[in-house]
Amino acid sequence: MLDARSVAVVGASADPGKIGYLPVDYLVRFGYEGAIYPVNPRVEEVNGLRCYPSLGSLPAVPDLVGIMVAAPLVPAVLREAGELGIAAAVIISAGFAEAGGEGADLQQEVLAVAEETGIHVCGPNSVGVIATANRMAVTFTAALRQGPLTAPGRIGIVSQSGAFGTVLYGLARHQGLSLHTYISTGNEAQLGIPDYIAAMVEHPDISTIGGYVEAIRDGPGFLEAGRAARQAGKPVVLVKVGASAAGASAATSHTGSLTGDDRTYQAAFDQVGVARAIDEQHLLDVLQAFDVMPNVPAGDRLAIASMSGGAGVLLCDAAHDHGLTVPPFPEDVVARLGQVLPSFAAVQNPVDFTGQFVTNTVGLRTVLSELAAVGDAVILFAGLGWTADGAWVEAVVEAAGTTPIVVVSPLATDDQRDRLRAAGVPLYDSPVQAVRVLKTLVEWKSWRPPEGAAPIGSAERVASLTEAEGKALLADHGLAVPRSELVASGAEASIAARRLGGTVVMKIGNASHKSDLGGVRLGVDHTDAARVFEELAVTVGGGVLIEEMITGGIELAVGASWQEPFGHVMMVGFGGVGIELLDDTAFGLAPLSVADAGTMVRSLAGYPLLDGYRGSPKRDTDALAEAISIISRIVAGAGPRLRELDINPIAVLPVGRGVVALDFFAEFSSAG
């Protein structure tokens, strides 16, 4: 598809007012290097090319076919293509699953034909495919009407939105990015985002991959493609939409795909080191940086030089907001800067170079050299770059070496931008743009692959668990749980309470959010156990669990839920009964190693409470990480029938005393 040497367009039109005219027009106009075969039984010539009545009448079998006929005709055309041995098809026709009803049935028929004949299918409902290396544009997008393809580059973009994806393509061209490939995935009847990422990873001429994503159907395929990209050293940067309820609803109606829980997607991205862009401009900014910079910042220390004190303050604030540091310079660096800067200039980080950079390029070279020696990255605010004669650009180019340099110059000329990018220096219009790009690059560079862990147990063992059974399972794998007894009468409750220490916890059985149901009583004296049993028995309609009272712990929650398409997602967070209110949580894909679980724990905003905050006892976070890992491995072994697991709270005791799982709730699907 990406390197097709010949293309057929079924549904080609000689009428410039119809979309069937555009693919052939683009192929001819942009100088496609392969053979072009328009196909339409009612037309003899399209754009000066002979038009054929059918695929079977072509003089040779093309590598790729673009299909632009009415939806009901597509399966027959696709079957003919597959039986002729055509390798790939781009179905631009709409009216399939996105339309519902009969359209969804037609899409299933397309998939069946593809699987039967072996042809690879992009779409249906795709805007098309663009490959700049061979000047191929099998698309009807209006983004190409105002100019040529971008110059052949090394960036591949894949988009689940056709119209917005072509806007991305247009923006990339307008902002000077050079693309290798653009793919509109359409409804993804067969091929999906993971397949296109994997293909771009394998393509020798593509070095950076970007995309717009609404939903991923093949979770394991996505993770495999992400790992392959990391192994190949090719950054993958994605905009993932649908985080809000309104956005998820809009995406569902747009492509017929459920977007999934946003935190699950973030956990998947973190698992394989995929960078996440917050919007389309951030995506293009990061793609530019990865494309032009010879190396990525190895740390988070920024050294800032600016012709404007105000811009320096903006850059400092942006660095703080994005978790980057602006460290003070050593005294010897300050002294050397003072020798080349005017007396009224600021020689600390950020350096206020004033307007001198316009004329004193020798001083600028010195400043950049000094800053490159102390920062992991250098940001230069050049401001009114167009007012200079361009010598400042040469100074930056000369300084661009082992330390990454980023320029902020909203009024630089196109020539200055091109010269900087050619030298490996990305250029942005605003301080915030530059800083958030560097933050993304630092995160990408610092990513380390998770250690991973093996599932334990089996789906048969974890098939249906009450709280008592669940805690027994945890205990079998080395997790501490309170001593407990299940009682069926008030008399049994009194006896059990005395046996378990005199002051106990009493609760109803296997239910989530027991506190909301009034089903948990703390600190019950054995003399009151019989009365409390009668009160709880009214709620539960059965036995009551008596447990020893555990004190001295900080309560967290550990949970898991089955989330398509990635499987079980683990959660750890603060809050106990208030976990939804505090929303201090971390997520990861099961199973987790102890080290990976520890990383989740340390990422919590409330982690200092576990680490001896204001002189309080340090908590056994090592034991907590080990517990999370064990639970995640049990969950992974249970399989998809286990839909939800909730251990809330789990008490984290002082160092050396471990953790205790105080509650257990599991929910299972009825299907095997």
Short mmCIF file of C-alpha atoms in Angstrom, two decimals, residues 104-384:
data_model
loop_
_atom_site.label_atom_id
_atom_site.label_comp_id
_atom_site.label_asym_id
_atom_site.label_seq_id
_atom_site.Cartn_x
_atom_site.Cartn_y
_atom_site.Cartn_z
CA ALA A 104 -23.00 -2.55 9.32
CA ASP A 105 -23.98 -5.76 7.49
CA LEU A 106 -22.16 -4.56 4.38
CA GLN A 107 -19.03 -3.93 6.44
CA GLN A 108 -19.16 -7.48 7.76
CA GLU A 109 -19.43 -8.67 4.17
CA VAL A 110 -16.35 -6.60 3.26
CA LEU A 111 -14.43 -8.24 6.10
CA ALA A 112 -15.54 -11.70 5.03
CA VAL A 113 -14.40 -11.09 1.44
CA ALA A 114 -11.04 -9.74 2.65
CA GLU A 115 -10.43 -12.78 4.82
CA GLU A 116 -11.51 -15.16 2.07
CA THR A 117 -9.40 -13.62 -0.70
CA GLY A 118 -6.40 -12.42 1.33
CA ILE A 119 -6.56 -8.79 0.19
CA HIS A 120 -5.61 -6.15 2.77
CA VAL A 121 -8.27 -3.48 3.28
CA CYS A 122 -7.98 0.11 4.48
CA GLY A 123 -11.42 1.47 5.35
CA PRO A 124 -14.21 1.55 4.39
CA ASN A 125 -15.16 5.19 4.88
CA SER A 126 -11.50 6.17 4.47
CA VAL A 127 -10.44 9.54 3.08
CA GLY A 128 -7.51 7.74 1.47
CA VAL A 129 -3.77 7.22 1.52
CA ILE A 130 -0.89 9.57 0.66
CA ALA A 131 2.71 8.43 0.13
CA THR A 132 5.03 11.28 -0.77
CA ALA A 133 8.08 9.17 -1.69
CA ASN A 134 6.45 7.99 -4.93
CA ARG A 135 4.06 10.96 -5.23
CA MET A 136 1.00 8.80 -4.63
CA ALA A 137 -2.29 10.31 -3.43
CA VAL A 138 -5.28 7.95 -3.56
CA THR A 139 -7.63 10.37 -1.84
CA PHE A 140 -10.33 12.95 -2.41
CA THR A 141 -9.24 15.33 0.35
CA ALA A 142 -9.48 19.02 -0.39
CA ALA A 143 -6.22 19.49 1.53
CA LEU A 144 -4.34 18.84 -1.72
CA ARG A 145 -6.27 21.30 -3.89
CA GLN A 146 -4.23 24.29 -2.73
CA GLY A 147 -0.80 22.90 -3.34
CA PRO A 148 1.46 19.91 -3.90
CA LEU A 149 2.28 17.06 -1.57
CA THR A 150 4.77 17.82 1.16
CA ALA A 151 8.38 17.20 0.28
CA PRO A 152 9.25 13.54 0.90
CA GLY A 153 10.09 13.16 4.55
CA ARG A 154 10.36 10.59 7.34
CA ILE A 155 7.12 11.19 9.30
CA GLY A 156 4.15 8.85 9.05
CA ILE A 157 0.69 9.96 10.24
CA VAL A 158 -2.32 7.70 10.72
CA SER A 159 -5.75 9.04 11.64
CA GLN A 160 -9.10 7.56 12.61
CA SER A 161 -10.75 10.80 11.58
CA GLY A 162 -10.67 11.40 7.86
CA ALA A 163 -11.51 15.10 7.72
CA PHE A 164 -9.53 16.04 10.82
CA GLY A 165 -6.65 13.87 9.68
CA THR A 166 -6.39 15.74 6.42
CA VAL A 167 -6.45 18.98 8.41
CA LEU A 168 -3.43 17.57 10.25
CA TYR A 169 -1.82 16.88 6.90
CA GLY A 170 -2.57 20.42 5.74
CA LEU A 171 -1.23 21.93 8.97
CA ALA A 172 1.91 19.83 8.72
CA ARG A 173 2.52 21.07 5.20
CA HIS A 174 1.79 24.68 6.19
CA GLN A 175 4.21 24.46 9.13
CA GLY A 176 7.03 23.00 7.07
CA LEU A 177 6.94 19.38 8.22
CA SER A 178 7.90 16.79 5.62
CA LEU A 179 5.72 13.67 5.66
CA HIS A 180 6.38 10.26 4.24
CA THR A 181 2.90 8.78 4.65
CA TYR A 182 -0.62 9.76 5.60
CA ILE A 183 -3.29 7.07 6.16
CA SER A 184 -6.97 7.61 6.93
CA THR A 185 -8.08 4.36 8.61
CA GLY A 186 -11.82 4.83 8.15
CA ASN A 187 -14.00 2.24 9.90
CA GLU A 188 -11.18 -0.30 10.20
CA ALA A 189 -13.15 -3.30 9.01
CA GLN A 190 -9.90 -5.24 8.77
CA LEU A 191 -6.70 -3.21 9.24
CA GLY A 192 -6.51 -0.93 12.26
CA ILE A 193 -4.22 1.50 14.05
CA PRO A 194 -1.90 -1.28 15.34
CA ASP A 195 -1.39 -2.64 11.80
CA TYR A 196 -0.48 0.76 10.38
CA ILE A 197 1.90 1.56 13.24
CA ALA A 198 3.56 -1.84 12.79
CA ALA A 199 3.92 -1.24 9.04
CA MET A 200 5.49 2.16 9.63
CA VAL A 201 7.87 0.68 12.17
CA GLU A 202 9.01 -1.82 9.57
CA HIS A 203 9.30 0.76 6.77
CA PRO A 204 12.96 1.80 6.40
CA ASP A 205 12.14 5.35 5.30
CA ILE A 206 9.81 6.24 8.21
CA SER A 207 11.49 7.33 11.45
CA THR A 208 8.68 9.01 13.41
CA ILE A 209 5.02 8.02 13.72
CA GLY A 210 2.10 10.23 14.73
CA GLY A 211 -1.60 9.64 14.94
CA TYR A 212 -5.11 10.67 15.91
CA VAL A 213 -6.88 7.90 17.84
CA GLU A 214 -10.46 7.48 18.99
CA ALA A 215 -10.49 3.77 19.82
CA ILE A 216 -8.19 0.77 19.50
CA ARG A 217 -9.83 -2.58 18.88
CA ASP A 218 -6.75 -4.82 18.98
CA GLY A 219 -5.13 -4.14 22.34
CA PRO A 220 -2.46 -6.87 22.18
CA GLY A 221 -1.61 -5.81 18.62
CA PHE A 222 -1.19 -2.21 19.73
CA LEU A 223 1.11 -3.19 22.59
CA GLU A 224 3.15 -5.37 20.24
CA ALA A 225 3.46 -2.52 17.71
CA GLY A 226 4.45 -0.11 20.48
CA ARG A 227 7.17 -2.44 21.70
CA ALA A 228 8.45 -2.90 18.16
CA ALA A 229 8.60 0.88 17.72
CA ARG A 230 10.65 1.23 20.90
CA GLN A 231 13.02 -1.52 19.85
CA ALA A 232 13.47 0.20 16.49
CA GLY A 233 14.02 3.59 18.17
CA LYS A 234 11.04 5.10 16.34
CA PRO A 235 8.94 7.48 18.47
CA VAL A 236 5.16 7.01 18.37
CA VAL A 237 3.17 10.13 19.31
CA LEU A 238 -0.62 9.93 19.53
CA VAL A 239 -3.53 12.25 20.22
CA LYS A 240 -6.09 10.09 22.05
CA VAL A 241 -9.52 11.69 22.23
CA GLY A 242 -12.69 10.72 24.06
CA ALA A 243 -11.50 11.42 27.62
CA SER A 244 -14.71 13.33 28.40
CA ALA A 245 -18.19 11.81 28.33
CA ALA A 246 -19.19 14.17 25.52
CA GLY A 247 -16.05 13.39 23.53
CA ALA A 248 -16.55 9.64 23.93
CA SER A 249 -20.14 9.93 22.76
CA ALA A 250 -19.14 12.00 19.74
CA ALA A 251 -16.41 9.54 18.78
CA THR A 252 -18.84 6.64 19.03
CA SER A 253 -21.28 8.27 16.65
CA HIS A 254 -18.39 9.27 14.37
CA THR A 255 -16.75 5.90 13.76
CA GLY A 256 -19.02 3.40 15.45
CA SER A 257 -16.26 2.66 17.99
CA LEU A 258 -16.30 2.88 21.76
CA THR A 259 -13.37 4.99 22.96
CA GLY A 260 -12.78 3.14 26.25
CA ASP A 261 -11.67 4.45 29.63
CA ASP A 262 -9.04 7.13 29.13
CA ARG A 263 -6.95 5.98 32.11
CA THR A 264 -6.78 2.52 30.58
CA TYR A 265 -5.37 3.95 27.37
CA GLN A 266 -2.85 5.99 29.31
CA ALA A 267 -1.74 2.85 31.14
CA ALA A 268 -1.31 1.11 27.77
CA PHE A 269 0.69 4.05 26.39
CA ASP A 270 2.88 4.00 29.49
CA GLN A 271 3.36 0.24 29.13
CA VAL A 272 5.09 0.56 25.74
CA GLY A 273 6.42 4.12 25.86
CA VAL A 274 4.03 5.81 23.45
CA ALA A 275 4.11 9.59 23.81
CA ARG A 276 0.76 11.32 24.19
CA ALA A 277 0.00 14.69 22.63
CA ILE A 278 -2.68 16.87 24.19
CA ASP A 279 -3.95 18.33 20.92
CA GLU A 280 -3.19 18.53 17.20
CA GLN A 281 -0.64 21.35 17.51
CA HIS A 282 1.24 19.58 20.28
CA LEU A 283 1.31 16.48 18.06
CA LEU A 284 2.84 18.39 15.15
CA ASP A 285 5.27 20.21 17.45
CA VAL A 286 6.56 16.94 18.91
CA LEU A 287 6.76 15.30 15.49
CA GLN A 288 8.85 18.25 14.28
CA ALA A 289 11.25 17.89 17.22
CA PHE A 290 11.71 14.14 16.80
CA ASP A 291 12.15 14.60 13.06
CA VAL A 292 14.80 17.32 13.06
CA MET A 293 16.71 16.98 16.35
CA PRO A 294 19.76 14.71 16.23
CA ASN A 295 19.30 13.78 19.88
CA VAL A 296 16.69 14.08 22.61
CA PRO A 297 17.29 15.76 26.00
CA ALA A 298 18.68 13.26 28.48
CA GLY A 299 17.29 15.09 31.51
CA ASP A 300 14.91 17.80 32.68
CA ARG A 301 17.35 20.73 33.26
CA LEU A 302 16.59 23.71 31.03
CA ALA A 303 19.06 26.50 30.35
CA ILE A 304 17.24 29.58 29.03
CA ALA A 305 18.56 32.54 27.06
CA SER A 306 16.22 35.32 25.99
CA MET A 307 16.31 38.73 24.35
CA SER A 308 13.38 39.57 26.62
CA GLY A 309 13.19 39.39 30.39
CA GLY A 310 9.45 38.89 30.16
CA ALA A 311 9.81 35.92 27.83
CA GLY A 312 12.35 34.45 30.24
CA VAL A 313 9.77 34.63 33.04
CA LEU A 314 7.16 32.98 30.80
CA LEU A 315 9.59 30.18 30.02
CA CYS A 316 10.36 29.67 33.72
CA ASP A 317 6.67 29.50 34.59
CA ALA A 318 5.99 27.08 31.76
CA ALA A 319 8.89 24.88 32.87
CA HIS A 320 7.49 24.80 36.41
CA ASP A 321 4.00 23.94 35.16
CA HIS A 322 5.38 21.06 33.09
CA GLY A 323 7.65 19.63 35.77
CA LEU A 324 10.97 20.76 34.28
CA THR A 325 13.75 22.47 36.24
CA VAL A 326 15.55 25.77 35.61
CA PRO A 327 18.65 25.33 37.79
CA PRO A 328 20.93 28.19 38.84
CA PHE A 329 24.25 28.41 37.02
CA PRO A 330 27.57 27.65 38.75
CA GLU A 331 29.61 30.70 39.72
CA ASP A 332 32.25 30.16 37.04
CA VAL A 333 29.56 30.11 34.32
CA VAL A 334 28.05 33.31 35.70
CA ALA A 335 31.49 34.95 35.66
CA ARG A 336 32.16 34.02 32.05
CA LEU A 337 28.70 35.18 30.96
CA GLY A 338 29.34 38.50 32.68
CA GLN A 339 32.40 39.04 30.50
CA VAL A 340 30.40 38.97 27.23
CA LEU A 341 27.04 40.42 28.29
CA PRO A 342 26.27 44.10 28.89
CA SER A 343 26.31 45.26 32.50
CA PHE A 344 22.55 45.60 32.60
CA ALA A 345 21.94 42.02 31.38
CA ALA A 346 20.82 39.22 33.71
CA VAL A 347 23.49 36.52 33.83
CA GLN A 348 21.61 33.89 35.82
CA ASN A 349 19.22 31.25 34.50
CA PRO A 350 17.26 32.54 32.58
CA VAL A 351 19.85 34.73 30.87
CA ASP A 352 18.39 38.04 29.67
CA PHE A 353 20.63 38.64 26.68
CA THR A 354 18.64 41.77 25.72
CA GLY A 355 18.51 42.93 22.12
CA GLN A 356 22.30 42.56 21.82
CA PHE A 357 21.92 39.23 20.06
CA VAL A 358 20.94 41.09 16.89
CA THR A 359 24.39 42.61 16.50
CA ASN A 360 26.64 40.73 18.92
CA THR A 361 26.57 37.22 17.51
CA VAL A 362 29.97 36.50 19.07
CA GLY A 363 28.37 37.04 22.47
CA LEU A 364 25.43 34.86 21.47
CA ARG A 365 27.79 32.02 20.53
CA THR A 366 29.45 32.26 23.94
CA VAL A 367 26.14 32.31 25.78
CA LEU A 368 24.82 29.28 23.90
CA SER A 369 28.08 27.41 24.45
CA GLU A 370 28.01 28.06 28.19
CA LEU A 371 24.34 27.12 28.48
CA ALA A 372 24.83 23.93 26.48
CA ALA A 373 27.44 22.83 29.01
CA VAL A 374 25.10 23.10 32.02
CA GLY A 375 21.62 22.26 30.68
CA ASP A 376 20.13 19.09 29.24
CA ALA A 377 18.44 21.38 26.73
CA VAL A 378 18.74 25.04 25.76
CA ILE A 379 15.82 27.28 24.86
CA LEU A 380 16.59 30.52 23.03
CA PHE A 381 13.86 33.15 22.79
CA ALA A 382 14.79 35.12 19.68
CA GLY A 383 11.63 37.21 19.51
CA LEU A 384 11.78 39.50 16.48
#
